């Protein structure tokens, strides 16, 4: 199990190779703060570095997932008179950017309100599961502020430009059914069954998928699907497929299928990805 002692606004625990990261300011409806942003990034770092962790479930304590920024807690971490420095990063992006870079899949389990930063931090997650009582809003224009968390990049890719424009320009709040129909969330569940569904999905990924294959595949999708041509994608695919002759997970995947048994993949997501992947050079 994980140790929560180093966190004040989230909780972190590990069981069955699944890390659960939960926003933990229920008295403030999980209002998002700079401290919470940094604790989320640290917890995601921790989960990514732990080879025993295969999947992360991101959720919230209390009745709401997150009602967005809580500026009553002191605002941003820069001097209001001098403004932010060139290296400053807005808080929602500190979380969504870290999820984007993960080697492990992230499942967001969303209930109650997911407003502003409360939804933008989840847009880079691999799955968003929602309770039927969930409601969503990219409410920035109604507050005189701007979309964050790189949501103007993620949202049109998830739901199409037309729907993204509607939601972001109007800033209106909408329900779980509309979110599901548009593709913002993958599935809907009764509130009492939401976490069980998230853990069932996580357990399936743990039992059935290869850690390195998952890590490479999610980065291929995020980093290569926006290319102007398929040719650079095919070039990288060719290197990847050419490497499987020395990949023990590929052998195990075939053998386990032929022998009708669960696979036992050995390669580690953090240490055993191919060195030639272009994004590996960033680290």
mmCIF file of C-alpha atoms in Angstrom:
data_model
loop_
_atom_site.group_PDB
_atom_site.id
_atom_site.type_symbol
_atom_site.label_atom_id
_atom_site.label_comp_id
_atom_site.label_asym_id
_atom_site.label_seq_id
_atom_site.Cartn_x
_atom_site.Cartn_y
_atom_site.Cartn_z
ATOM 1 C CA UNK A 1 0.000 0.000 0.000
ATOM 2 C CA UNK A 2 1.102 3.575 -0.557
ATOM 3 C CA UNK A 3 1.934 6.168 2.071
ATOM 4 C CA UNK A 4 -0.202 9.322 2.145
ATOM 5 C CA UNK A 5 1.921 11.174 4.694
ATOM 6 C CA UNK A 6 3.716 13.336 2.144
ATOM 7 C CA UNK A 7 0.461 14.673 0.655
ATOM 8 C CA UNK A 8 -2.050 17.115 2.100
ATOM 9 C CA UNK A 9 -4.551 17.608 -0.758
ATOM 10 C CA UNK A 10 -4.536 14.208 -2.459
ATOM 11 C CA UNK A 11 -4.289 10.587 -1.362
ATOM 12 C CA UNK A 12 -2.147 7.860 -2.916
ATOM 13 C CA UNK A 13 -2.413 4.126 -2.475
ATOM 14 C CA UNK A 14 -1.355 1.025 -4.384
ATOM 15 C CA UNK A 15 -3.088 -2.354 -4.440
ATOM 16 C CA UNK A 16 -3.180 -5.138 -7.036
ATOM 17 C CA UNK A 17 -0.693 -3.217 -9.211
ATOM 18 C CA UNK A 18 -3.147 -0.295 -9.467
ATOM 19 C CA UNK A 19 -2.280 3.123 -8.033
ATOM 20 C CA UNK A 20 -5.251 5.182 -6.905
ATOM 21 C CA UNK A 21 -4.680 8.935 -6.867
ATOM 22 C CA UNK A 22 -7.596 10.823 -5.328
ATOM 23 C CA UNK A 23 -8.208 14.560 -5.022
ATOM 24 C CA UNK A 24 -8.780 15.048 -1.310
ATOM 25 C CA UNK A 25 -10.328 18.403 -0.452
ATOM 26 C CA UNK A 26 -13.946 17.202 -0.143
ATOM 27 C CA UNK A 27 -14.825 20.069 2.209
ATOM 28 C CA UNK A 28 -14.043 22.422 -0.725
ATOM 29 C CA UNK A 29 -15.585 20.116 -3.357
ATOM 30 C CA UNK A 30 -12.018 19.256 -4.375
ATOM 31 C CA UNK A 31 -11.342 22.821 -5.491
ATOM 32 C CA UNK A 32 -8.099 22.799 -7.460
ATOM 33 C CA UNK A 33 -5.062 24.554 -5.983
ATOM 34 C CA UNK A 34 -1.410 24.994 -6.893
ATOM 35 C CA UNK A 35 -0.500 22.612 -4.076
ATOM 36 C CA UNK A 36 -2.921 20.005 -5.407
ATOM 37 C CA UNK A 37 -1.458 20.410 -8.904
ATOM 38 C CA UNK A 38 2.062 19.813 -7.647
ATOM 39 C CA UNK A 39 1.007 16.888 -5.463
ATOM 40 C CA UNK A 40 -0.771 15.284 -8.414
ATOM 41 C CA UNK A 41 2.334 15.659 -10.571
ATOM 42 C CA UNK A 42 4.480 14.156 -7.795
ATOM 43 C CA UNK A 43 2.100 11.220 -7.318
ATOM 44 C CA UNK A 44 2.048 10.535 -11.055
ATOM 45 C CA UNK A 45 5.862 10.647 -11.051
ATOM 46 C CA UNK A 46 5.785 8.116 -8.238
ATOM 47 C CA UNK A 47 3.376 5.786 -10.022
ATOM 48 C CA UNK A 48 5.311 6.001 -13.277
ATOM 49 C CA UNK A 49 8.614 5.162 -11.553
ATOM 50 C CA UNK A 50 7.178 2.188 -9.642
ATOM 51 C CA UNK A 51 7.426 -0.867 -11.882
ATOM 52 C CA UNK A 52 4.918 -2.662 -9.639
ATOM 53 C CA UNK A 53 2.279 -0.139 -10.738
ATOM 54 C CA UNK A 54 0.667 -0.954 -14.077
ATOM 55 C CA UNK A 55 -2.378 1.378 -14.138
ATOM 56 C CA UNK A 56 -3.423 4.595 -12.391
ATOM 57 C CA UNK A 57 -7.000 5.364 -11.344
ATOM 58 C CA UNK A 58 -7.611 9.106 -10.838
ATOM 59 C CA UNK A 59 -10.668 9.997 -8.771
ATOM 60 C CA UNK A 60 -11.945 12.387 -6.114
ATOM 61 C CA UNK A 61 -13.063 12.038 -2.499
ATOM 62 C CA UNK A 62 -16.514 13.275 -1.567
ATOM 63 C CA UNK A 63 -19.485 14.203 -3.732
ATOM 64 C CA UNK A 64 -17.619 15.928 -6.571
ATOM 65 C CA UNK A 65 -14.627 15.118 -8.701
ATOM 66 C CA UNK A 66 -13.447 18.746 -8.846
ATOM 67 C CA UNK A 67 -15.264 22.070 -9.157
ATOM 68 C CA UNK A 68 -12.263 23.833 -10.715
ATOM 69 C CA UNK A 69 -9.756 26.361 -9.432
ATOM 70 C CA UNK A 70 -9.976 27.448 -5.809
ATOM 71 C CA UNK A 71 -8.213 30.799 -5.882
ATOM 72 C CA UNK A 72 -9.273 31.494 -2.300
ATOM 73 C CA UNK A 73 -6.243 29.457 -1.249
ATOM 74 C CA UNK A 74 -3.789 32.181 -2.196
ATOM 75 C CA UNK A 75 -3.909 32.307 -5.990
ATOM 76 C CA UNK A 76 -0.942 31.428 -8.153
ATOM 77 C CA UNK A 77 2.637 30.772 -7.097
ATOM 78 C CA UNK A 78 4.136 33.981 -8.471
ATOM 79 C CA UNK A 79 4.216 37.605 -7.404
ATOM 80 C CA UNK A 80 1.085 39.345 -8.670
ATOM 81 C CA UNK A 81 2.959 42.609 -9.229
ATOM 82 C CA UNK A 82 5.868 41.207 -11.249
ATOM 83 C CA UNK A 83 3.924 38.414 -12.943
ATOM 84 C CA UNK A 84 5.084 34.892 -13.785
ATOM 85 C CA UNK A 85 8.552 34.101 -15.051
ATOM 86 C CA UNK A 86 9.145 32.478 -18.450
ATOM 87 C CA UNK A 87 9.349 28.979 -16.931
ATOM 88 C CA UNK A 88 6.071 29.206 -14.986
ATOM 89 C CA UNK A 89 3.416 26.609 -15.878
ATOM 90 C CA UNK A 90 -0.263 27.015 -15.122
ATOM 91 C CA UNK A 91 -1.534 24.472 -12.569
ATOM 92 C CA UNK A 92 -3.972 22.387 -14.656
ATOM 93 C CA UNK A 93 -1.288 21.774 -17.253
ATOM 94 C CA UNK A 94 1.095 20.505 -14.582
ATOM 95 C CA UNK A 95 -1.256 17.547 -14.198
ATOM 96 C CA UNK A 96 -2.442 17.043 -17.793
ATOM 97 C CA UNK A 97 1.110 17.341 -19.122
ATOM 98 C CA UNK A 98 2.332 14.722 -16.664
ATOM 99 C CA UNK A 99 -0.464 12.320 -17.615
ATOM 100 C CA UNK A 100 0.405 12.852 -21.291
ATOM 101 C CA UNK A 101 3.987 11.706 -20.626
ATOM 102 C CA UNK A 102 2.996 8.617 -18.596
ATOM 103 C CA UNK A 103 4.250 5.134 -19.393
ATOM 104 C CA UNK A 104 1.199 3.741 -17.568
ATOM 105 C CA UNK A 105 -2.438 4.118 -18.654
ATOM 106 C CA UNK A 106 -4.588 6.477 -16.564
ATOM 107 C CA UNK A 107 -8.302 5.925 -15.929
ATOM 108 C CA UNK A 108 -10.232 8.950 -14.659
ATOM 109 C CA UNK A 109 -13.348 8.049 -12.657
ATOM 110 C CA UNK A 110 -15.502 11.184 -12.615
ATOM 111 C CA UNK A 111 -18.528 11.811 -10.409
ATOM 112 C CA UNK A 112 -20.485 14.922 -9.481
ATOM 113 C CA UNK A 113 -19.081 18.180 -10.784
ATOM 114 C CA UNK A 114 -16.073 18.234 -13.129
ATOM 115 C CA UNK A 115 -15.801 21.917 -13.987
ATOM 116 C CA UNK A 116 -12.980 23.993 -15.503
ATOM 117 C CA UNK A 117 -9.691 22.541 -14.345
ATOM 118 C CA UNK A 118 -11.718 19.689 -12.909
ATOM 119 C CA UNK A 119 -12.254 18.351 -16.413
ATOM 120 C CA UNK A 120 -9.211 19.707 -18.270
ATOM 121 C CA UNK A 121 -6.788 17.781 -16.040
ATOM 122 C CA UNK A 122 -8.391 14.523 -17.247
ATOM 123 C CA UNK A 123 -8.332 15.131 -20.998
ATOM 124 C CA UNK A 124 -4.952 13.427 -21.440
ATOM 125 C CA UNK A 125 -6.104 10.336 -19.522
ATOM 126 C CA UNK A 126 -6.553 7.146 -21.529
ATOM 127 C CA UNK A 127 -10.084 6.572 -20.243
ATOM 128 C CA UNK A 128 -12.715 8.768 -18.657
ATOM 129 C CA UNK A 129 -15.495 6.848 -16.924
ATOM 130 C CA UNK A 130 -18.348 8.929 -15.520
ATOM 131 C CA UNK A 131 -21.168 8.498 -13.045
ATOM 132 C CA UNK A 132 -24.631 9.253 -14.325
ATOM 133 C CA UNK A 133 -24.732 12.211 -11.902
ATOM 134 C CA UNK A 134 -21.601 13.792 -13.396
ATOM 135 C CA UNK A 135 -21.791 17.206 -14.980
ATOM 136 C CA UNK A 136 -19.152 19.015 -16.949
ATOM 137 C CA UNK A 137 -18.313 22.559 -17.949
ATOM 138 C CA UNK A 138 -15.510 24.369 -19.729
ATOM 139 C CA UNK A 139 -16.748 27.525 -18.042
ATOM 140 C CA UNK A 140 -13.774 29.816 -18.715
ATOM 141 C CA UNK A 141 -15.594 32.369 -20.881
ATOM 142 C CA UNK A 142 -18.191 32.787 -18.124
ATOM 143 C CA UNK A 143 -15.420 33.710 -15.689
ATOM 144 C CA UNK A 144 -13.544 36.046 -18.029
ATOM 145 C CA UNK A 145 -10.557 33.699 -18.161
ATOM 146 C CA UNK A 146 -9.083 31.204 -20.632
ATOM 147 C CA UNK A 147 -9.008 27.441 -21.243
ATOM 148 C CA UNK A 148 -5.978 25.730 -19.704
ATOM 149 C CA UNK A 149 -4.468 22.286 -19.284
ATOM 150 C CA UNK A 150 -3.791 22.298 -23.060
ATOM 151 C CA UNK A 151 -7.526 21.610 -23.363
ATOM 152 C CA UNK A 152 -7.760 23.485 -26.687
ATOM 153 C CA UNK A 153 -5.465 20.775 -28.084
ATOM 154 C CA UNK A 154 -7.054 17.735 -26.443
ATOM 155 C CA UNK A 155 -10.771 18.501 -26.586
ATOM 156 C CA UNK A 156 -11.196 18.839 -30.382
ATOM 157 C CA UNK A 157 -9.327 15.560 -30.817
ATOM 158 C CA UNK A 158 -11.753 13.836 -28.461
ATOM 159 C CA UNK A 159 -15.086 15.302 -29.565
ATOM 160 C CA UNK A 160 -14.461 17.193 -32.817
ATOM 161 C CA UNK A 161 -13.915 20.896 -33.372
ATOM 162 C CA UNK A 162 -17.613 21.802 -33.625
ATOM 163 C CA UNK A 163 -18.546 20.346 -30.253
ATOM 164 C CA UNK A 164 -15.385 21.751 -28.639
ATOM 165 C CA UNK A 165 -16.251 25.237 -29.908
ATOM 166 C CA UNK A 166 -19.798 24.924 -28.561
ATOM 167 C CA UNK A 167 -18.693 23.843 -25.099
ATOM 168 C CA UNK A 168 -15.753 26.212 -24.776
ATOM 169 C CA UNK A 169 -17.176 29.372 -26.319
ATOM 170 C CA UNK A 170 -20.538 29.104 -24.530
ATOM 171 C CA UNK A 171 -19.010 27.882 -21.266
ATOM 172 C CA UNK A 172 -22.250 26.049 -20.546
ATOM 173 C CA UNK A 173 -22.543 23.151 -18.105
ATOM 174 C CA UNK A 174 -23.776 19.856 -19.548
ATOM 175 C CA UNK A 175 -24.639 16.426 -18.252
ATOM 176 C CA UNK A 176 -23.214 12.933 -18.408
ATOM 177 C CA UNK A 177 -25.379 11.767 -21.304
ATOM 178 C CA UNK A 178 -24.203 14.589 -23.565
ATOM 179 C CA UNK A 179 -20.599 13.975 -22.541
ATOM 180 C CA UNK A 180 -20.957 10.280 -23.352
ATOM 181 C CA UNK A 181 -22.704 10.804 -26.677
ATOM 182 C CA UNK A 182 -19.990 13.232 -27.781
ATOM 183 C CA UNK A 183 -17.173 10.867 -26.786
ATOM 184 C CA UNK A 184 -15.793 12.922 -23.906
ATOM 185 C CA UNK A 185 -16.370 9.945 -21.605
ATOM 186 C CA UNK A 186 -16.095 6.297 -22.565
ATOM 187 C CA UNK A 187 -18.886 4.860 -20.412
ATOM 188 C CA UNK A 188 -21.538 5.803 -17.852
ATOM 189 C CA UNK A 189 -22.167 4.044 -14.544
ATOM 190 C CA UNK A 190 -24.436 4.382 -11.553
ATOM 191 C CA UNK A 191 -22.630 6.452 -8.899
ATOM 192 C CA UNK A 192 -22.183 3.503 -6.551
ATOM 193 C CA UNK A 193 -20.710 1.378 -9.341
ATOM 194 C CA UNK A 194 -18.280 3.875 -10.882
ATOM 195 C CA UNK A 195 -15.115 2.932 -8.975
ATOM 196 C CA UNK A 196 -15.827 -0.776 -9.346
ATOM 197 C CA UNK A 197 -16.018 -0.274 -13.113
ATOM 198 C CA UNK A 198 -12.748 1.684 -13.127
ATOM 199 C CA UNK A 199 -10.972 -1.017 -11.116
ATOM 200 C CA UNK A 200 -12.409 -3.776 -13.320
ATOM 201 C CA UNK A 201 -11.016 -2.026 -16.397
ATOM 202 C CA UNK A 202 -7.678 -1.478 -14.643
ATOM 203 C CA UNK A 203 -7.513 -5.160 -13.631
ATOM 204 C CA UNK A 204 -8.167 -6.222 -17.221
ATOM 205 C CA UNK A 205 -5.300 -4.034 -18.447
ATOM 206 C CA UNK A 206 -2.987 -5.420 -15.739
ATOM 207 C CA UNK A 207 -3.827 -9.026 -16.590
ATOM 208 C CA UNK A 208 -3.917 -8.851 -20.372
ATOM 209 C CA UNK A 209 -1.525 -6.232 -21.716
ATOM 210 C CA UNK A 210 2.250 -5.853 -21.947
ATOM 211 C CA UNK A 211 3.672 -2.819 -20.086
ATOM 212 C CA UNK A 212 6.127 -1.766 -22.806
ATOM 213 C CA UNK A 213 3.591 -2.295 -25.568
ATOM 214 C CA UNK A 214 1.059 -0.128 -23.723
ATOM 215 C CA UNK A 215 3.601 2.612 -23.043
ATOM 216 C CA UNK A 216 4.748 2.767 -26.669
ATOM 217 C CA UNK A 217 1.217 2.533 -28.085
ATOM 218 C CA UNK A 218 -0.234 5.413 -26.053
ATOM 219 C CA UNK A 219 2.694 7.653 -27.033
ATOM 220 C CA UNK A 220 2.366 6.649 -30.694
ATOM 221 C CA UNK A 221 -1.266 7.723 -30.616
ATOM 222 C CA UNK A 222 -0.667 11.030 -28.858
ATOM 223 C CA UNK A 223 2.501 12.063 -30.649
ATOM 224 C CA UNK A 224 2.026 10.649 -34.150
ATOM 225 C CA UNK A 225 -1.712 10.899 -34.890
ATOM 226 C CA UNK A 226 -1.395 14.622 -35.655
ATOM 227 C CA UNK A 227 1.274 14.169 -38.323
ATOM 228 C CA UNK A 228 0.566 15.705 -41.721
ATOM 229 C CA UNK A 229 1.554 12.439 -43.426
ATOM 230 C CA UNK A 230 1.502 8.755 -42.431
ATOM 231 C CA UNK A 231 5.029 8.285 -43.783
ATOM 232 C CA UNK A 232 6.978 9.220 -40.611
ATOM 233 C CA UNK A 233 4.597 7.037 -38.619
ATOM 234 C CA UNK A 234 5.271 4.111 -40.950
ATOM 235 C CA UNK A 235 8.997 4.755 -40.627
ATOM 236 C CA UNK A 236 8.804 4.472 -36.847
ATOM 237 C CA UNK A 237 6.430 1.495 -37.084
ATOM 238 C CA UNK A 238 9.022 -0.283 -39.211
ATOM 239 C CA UNK A 239 11.696 0.160 -36.532
ATOM 240 C CA UNK A 240 9.310 -1.065 -33.867
ATOM 241 C CA UNK A 241 8.175 -4.143 -35.787
ATOM 242 C CA UNK A 242 11.771 -4.870 -36.769
ATOM 243 C CA UNK A 243 12.700 -4.926 -33.072
ATOM 244 C CA UNK A 244 10.237 -7.635 -32.008
ATOM 245 C CA UNK A 245 12.530 -10.485 -33.087
ATOM 246 C CA UNK A 246 14.539 -9.762 -29.937
ATOM 247 C CA UNK A 247 11.521 -8.904 -27.773
ATOM 248 C CA UNK A 248 10.646 -11.601 -25.209
ATOM 249 C CA UNK A 249 7.204 -10.092 -24.631
ATOM 250 C CA UNK A 250 6.321 -10.710 -28.282
ATOM 251 C CA UNK A 251 7.257 -14.372 -27.884
ATOM 252 C CA UNK A 252 5.267 -14.615 -24.662
ATOM 253 C CA UNK A 253 2.252 -12.932 -26.257
ATOM 254 C CA UNK A 254 2.099 -15.539 -29.020
ATOM 255 C CA UNK A 255 2.840 -18.503 -26.752
ATOM 256 C CA UNK A 256 0.249 -17.514 -24.151
ATOM 257 C CA UNK A 257 -2.357 -17.151 -26.891
ATOM 258 C CA UNK A 258 -1.545 -20.556 -28.408
ATOM 259 C CA UNK A 259 -1.424 -22.210 -24.986
ATOM 260 C CA UNK A 260 -4.675 -20.512 -23.917
ATOM 261 C CA UNK A 261 -3.197 -19.128 -20.676
ATOM 262 C CA UNK A 262 -2.763 -15.650 -19.181
ATOM 263 C CA UNK A 263 0.417 -13.927 -20.399
ATOM 264 C CA UNK A 264 3.365 -13.256 -18.110
ATOM 265 C CA UNK A 265 5.056 -10.241 -19.655
ATOM 266 C CA UNK A 266 8.516 -9.483 -18.249
ATOM 267 C CA UNK A 267 9.633 -6.227 -19.820
ATOM 268 C CA UNK A 268 9.286 -3.058 -17.696
ATOM 269 C CA UNK A 269 7.572 0.067 -18.958
ATOM 270 C CA UNK A 270 10.174 2.470 -17.635
ATOM 271 C CA UNK A 271 13.390 0.620 -18.400
ATOM 272 C CA UNK A 272 12.788 -1.558 -21.442
ATOM 273 C CA UNK A 273 11.306 0.648 -24.151
ATOM 274 C CA UNK A 274 13.308 0.879 -27.397
ATOM 275 C CA UNK A 275 15.990 3.574 -27.205
ATOM 276 C CA UNK A 276 15.259 4.802 -30.740
ATOM 277 C CA UNK A 277 11.835 6.227 -29.849
ATOM 278 C CA UNK A 278 12.129 9.966 -30.557
ATOM 279 C CA UNK A 279 10.337 11.013 -27.373
ATOM 280 C CA UNK A 280 12.725 8.946 -25.247
ATOM 281 C CA UNK A 281 15.402 11.454 -26.164
ATOM 282 C CA UNK A 282 13.455 14.149 -24.287
ATOM 283 C CA UNK A 283 14.089 12.504 -20.911
#
